[in-house]
Amino acid sequence: MIRVGVFLFAILHAGIVSATVVKKTGSDLCHPEQSSYYDRIRSFIPFPTVDACLESGGRLPEGLDLSADDSQTGYERSKFGYGWSDLDEDGDDSRQEALIRQSTVPIRLSGARGQIVHGRWIDPYSGNIITIGSKADADHVVPLKFAWDHGADAWTDETREQFANDPRNILIVSASLNRSTITI
């Protein structure tokens, strides 16, 4: 777990995560990291995803292909465990623990399994307030595919599962915004 934490710390403090911002130029072109112009762009409006940039009226540069084939890298979500795990065996999986920890008000539970139905979360990407548990997603700060492409492919299954469920790597975000993103 310490190695996973060190990896997460190193990525966050090296600025790698911020480099994945999509840059919208004054000519309304949305440049993800794959754009050959990405590193040269100094004046831009940042967006968390390509979809968010496109929805703001932007467009992709001509000839830019974002249809990356995950099968070429060997990445599969299941290699990080199946869904959210309850690693500390307290009855709450990592998503529930993130919902509880990140709510700005006491959460409200429902049902025999104690599903979180209400709380108050602030989506860090949009600034929107989320109050219904089912409208909130748990998102990885360092995406699992990014981790895979940058060394997690060499980790053990246990280490990958710990990383995917590490509370320092989970943010509560708007489900609709999170599900509208594409993998780039």
GROMACS .gro file of C-alpha atoms in nm:
model
  184
    1MET     CA    1   0.000   0.000   0.000
    2ILE     CA    2   0.290   0.235   0.071
    3ARG     CA    3   0.430   0.185  -0.282
    4VAL     CA    4   0.089   0.266  -0.429
    5GLY     CA    5   0.068   0.581  -0.215
    6VAL     CA    6   0.417   0.687  -0.322
    7PHE     CA    7   0.321   0.630  -0.689
    8LEU     CA    8   0.007   0.840  -0.647
    9PHE     CA    9   0.199   1.112  -0.462
   10ALA     CA   10   0.469   1.120  -0.729
   11ILE     CA   11   0.218   1.148  -1.012
   12LEU     CA   12   0.018   1.422  -0.844
   13HIS     CA   13   0.321   1.627  -0.750
   14ALA     CA   14   0.499   1.578  -1.080
   15GLY     CA   15   0.216   1.755  -1.258
   16ILE     CA   16   0.141   1.459  -1.481
   17VAL     CA   17  -0.230   1.461  -1.400
   18SER     CA   18  -0.261   1.829  -1.487
   19ALA     CA   19  -0.094   1.759  -1.822
   20THR     CA   20  -0.399   1.562  -1.929
   21VAL     CA   21  -0.611   1.876  -1.944
   22VAL     CA   22  -0.770   1.945  -2.282
   23LYS     CA   23  -0.661   2.283  -2.418
   24LYS     CA   24  -0.915   2.494  -2.609
   25THR     CA   25  -0.748   2.762  -2.818
   26GLY     CA   26  -0.881   3.099  -2.931
   27SER     CA   27  -0.970   2.936  -3.263
   28ASP     CA   28  -1.200   2.693  -3.074
   29LEU     CA   29  -0.980   2.389  -3.136
   30CYS     CA   30  -0.980   2.127  -2.858
   31HIS     CA   31  -0.630   1.984  -2.819
   32PRO     CA   32  -0.596   1.669  -2.605
   33GLU     CA   33  -0.250   1.546  -2.513
   34GLN     CA   34  -0.224   1.345  -2.840
   35SER     CA   35  -0.237   1.663  -3.049
   36SER     CA   36   0.095   1.740  -3.213
   37TYR     CA   37   0.047   2.105  -3.107
   38TYR     CA   38  -0.036   2.030  -2.740
   39ASP     CA   39   0.301   2.124  -2.587
   40ARG     CA   40   0.328   2.445  -2.793
   41ILE     CA   41  -0.008   2.587  -2.681
   42ARG     CA   42   0.041   2.853  -2.412
   43SER     CA   43  -0.286   3.049  -2.427
   44PHE     CA   44  -0.590   2.826  -2.373
   45ILE     CA   45  -0.901   2.751  -2.172
   46PRO     CA   46  -0.859   2.420  -1.982
   47PHE     CA   47  -1.122   2.145  -1.990
   48PRO     CA   48  -1.122   1.817  -1.795
   49THR     CA   49  -1.233   1.610  -2.097
   50VAL     CA   50  -1.256   1.625  -2.474
   51ASP     CA   51  -1.635   1.600  -2.447
   52ALA     CA   52  -1.652   1.902  -2.216
   53CYS     CA   53  -1.442   2.103  -2.461
   54LEU     CA   54  -1.655   1.997  -2.758
   55GLU     CA   55  -1.976   2.078  -2.570
   56SER     CA   56  -1.846   2.431  -2.512
   57GLY     CA   57  -1.843   2.488  -2.888
   58GLY     CA   58  -1.496   2.358  -2.962
   59ARG     CA   59  -1.391   2.117  -3.235
   60LEU     CA   60  -1.106   1.871  -3.283
   61PRO     CA   61  -0.810   1.957  -3.503
   62GLU     CA   62  -0.842   1.809  -3.851
   63GLY     CA   63  -0.702   1.457  -3.876
   64LEU     CA   64  -0.678   1.393  -3.500
   65ASP     CA   65  -0.783   1.033  -3.425
   66LEU     CA   66  -0.887   0.958  -3.065
   67SER     CA   67  -0.991   0.597  -3.123
   68ALA     CA   68  -0.710   0.435  -2.924
   69ASP     CA   69  -0.727   0.056  -2.909
   70ASP     CA   70  -0.690  -0.062  -2.546
   71SER     CA   71  -0.630  -0.418  -2.665
   72GLN     CA   72  -0.287  -0.311  -2.793
   73THR     CA   73  -0.173  -0.210  -2.444
   74GLY     CA   74  -0.328  -0.504  -2.258
   75TYR     CA   75  -0.534  -0.276  -2.033
   76GLU     CA   76  -0.853  -0.422  -1.888
   77ARG     CA   77  -1.047  -0.268  -1.598
   78SER     CA   78  -1.084  -0.613  -1.441
   79LYS     CA   79  -0.706  -0.630  -1.387
   80PHE     CA   80  -0.761  -0.375  -1.107
   81GLY     CA   81  -1.025  -0.591  -0.936
   82TYR     CA   82  -1.393  -0.629  -1.006
   83GLY     CA   83  -1.577  -0.312  -0.910
   84TRP     CA   84  -1.534  -0.136  -0.578
   85SER     CA   85  -1.378  -0.349  -0.304
   86ASP     CA   86  -1.424  -0.347   0.072
   87LEU     CA   87  -1.053  -0.383   0.148
   88ASP     CA   88  -1.090  -0.298   0.518
   89GLU     CA   89  -1.387  -0.538   0.551
   90ASP     CA   90  -1.608  -0.288   0.735
   91GLY     CA   91  -1.913  -0.348   0.514
   92ASP     CA   92  -1.866  -0.036   0.299
   93ASP     CA   93  -1.696  -0.062  -0.038
   94SER     CA   94  -1.455   0.209  -0.155
   95ARG     CA   95  -1.727   0.403  -0.339
   96GLN     CA   96  -1.947   0.415  -0.028
   97GLU     CA   97  -1.652   0.519   0.187
   98ALA     CA   98  -1.568   0.800  -0.058
   99LEU     CA   99  -1.932   0.915  -0.056
  100ILE     CA  100  -1.934   0.921   0.325
  101ARG     CA  101  -1.595   1.091   0.360
  102GLN     CA  102  -1.646   1.353   0.089
  103SER     CA  103  -2.003   1.457   0.174
  104THR     CA  104  -2.016   1.806   0.324
  105VAL     CA  105  -2.325   1.711   0.530
  106PRO     CA  106  -2.419   1.391   0.715
  107ILE     CA  107  -2.528   1.125   0.466
  108ARG     CA  108  -2.869   0.956   0.469
  109LEU     CA  109  -2.898   0.580   0.423
  110SER     CA  110  -3.184   0.368   0.295
  111GLY     CA  111  -3.263  -0.001   0.277
  112ALA     CA  112  -3.128  -0.307   0.452
  113ARG     CA  113  -2.789  -0.276   0.280
  114GLY     CA  114  -2.750   0.087   0.388
  115GLN     CA  115  -2.735   0.244   0.043
  116ILE     CA  116  -2.638   0.611   0.049
  117VAL     CA  117  -2.934   0.807  -0.088
  118HIS     CA  118  -2.857   1.165   0.014
  119GLY     CA  119  -2.556   1.376   0.098
  120ARG     CA  120  -2.391   1.685  -0.046
  121TRP     CA  121  -2.096   1.660  -0.277
  122ILE     CA  122  -1.926   1.927  -0.486
  123ASP     CA  123  -1.812   1.804  -0.827
  124PRO     CA  124  -1.451   1.927  -0.853
  125TYR     CA  125  -1.467   1.941  -1.234
  126SER     CA  126  -1.791   2.136  -1.282
  127GLY     CA  127  -1.849   2.292  -0.939
  128ASN     CA  128  -2.203   2.150  -0.944
  129ILE     CA  129  -2.365   2.035  -0.619
  130ILE     CA  130  -2.481   1.672  -0.608
  131THR     CA  131  -2.731   1.572  -0.337
  132ILE     CA  132  -2.859   1.232  -0.457
  133GLY     CA  133  -2.624   0.937  -0.407
  134SER     CA  134  -2.723   0.764  -0.731
  135LYS     CA  135  -2.629   1.077  -0.926
  136ALA     CA  136  -2.273   1.064  -0.792
  137ASP     CA  137  -1.987   0.859  -0.935
  138ALA     CA  138  -1.657   0.770  -0.777
  139ASP     CA  139  -1.386   0.870  -1.025
  140HIS     CA  140  -1.014   0.797  -1.016
  141VAL     CA  141  -0.783   1.098  -0.989
  142VAL     CA  142  -0.519   0.896  -1.169
  143PRO     CA  143  -0.718   0.697  -1.428
  144LEU     CA  144  -0.657   0.324  -1.417
  145LYS     CA  145  -0.559   0.308  -1.784
  146PHE     CA  146  -0.307   0.588  -1.727
  147ALA     CA  147  -0.162   0.394  -1.433
  148TRP     CA  148  -0.152   0.078  -1.647
  149ASP     CA  149   0.032   0.258  -1.928
  150HIS     CA  150   0.279   0.406  -1.677
  151GLY     CA  151   0.384   0.096  -1.485
  152ALA     CA  152   0.081  -0.066  -1.318
  153ASP     CA  153   0.100  -0.345  -1.575
  154ALA     CA  154   0.402  -0.471  -1.379
  155TRP     CA  155   0.224  -0.463  -1.041
  156THR     CA  156   0.068  -0.761  -0.870
  157ASP     CA  157  -0.310  -0.807  -0.888
  158GLU     CA  158  -0.330  -0.717  -0.518
  159THR     CA  159  -0.137  -0.393  -0.564
  160ARG     CA  160  -0.355  -0.292  -0.861
  161GLU     CA  161  -0.672  -0.360  -0.659
  162GLN     CA  162  -0.535  -0.153  -0.369
  163PHE     CA  163  -0.454   0.131  -0.608
  164ALA     CA  164  -0.802   0.124  -0.766
  165ASN     CA  165  -0.959   0.145  -0.419
  166ASP     CA  166  -0.713   0.388  -0.259
  167PRO     CA  167  -0.920   0.672  -0.103
  168ARG     CA  168  -0.653   0.925  -0.205
  169ASN     CA  169  -0.723   0.835  -0.568
  170ILE     CA  170  -1.105   0.859  -0.557
  171LEU     CA  171  -1.312   1.173  -0.612
  172ILE     CA  172  -1.690   1.199  -0.603
  173VAL     CA  173  -1.812   1.359  -0.926
  174SER     CA  174  -2.134   1.410  -1.119
  175ALA     CA  175  -2.237   1.076  -1.274
  176SER     CA  176  -2.370   1.240  -1.588
  177LEU     CA  177  -2.048   1.434  -1.650
  178ASN     CA  178  -1.827   1.137  -1.565
  179ARG     CA  179  -2.016   0.902  -1.798
  180SER     CA  180  -2.006   1.147  -2.087
  181THR     CA  181  -1.625   1.142  -2.105
  182ILE     CA  182  -1.421   0.945  -2.353
  183THR     CA  183  -1.094   0.768  -2.296
  184ILE     CA  184  -0.810   0.942  -2.473
   0.00000   0.00000   0.00000
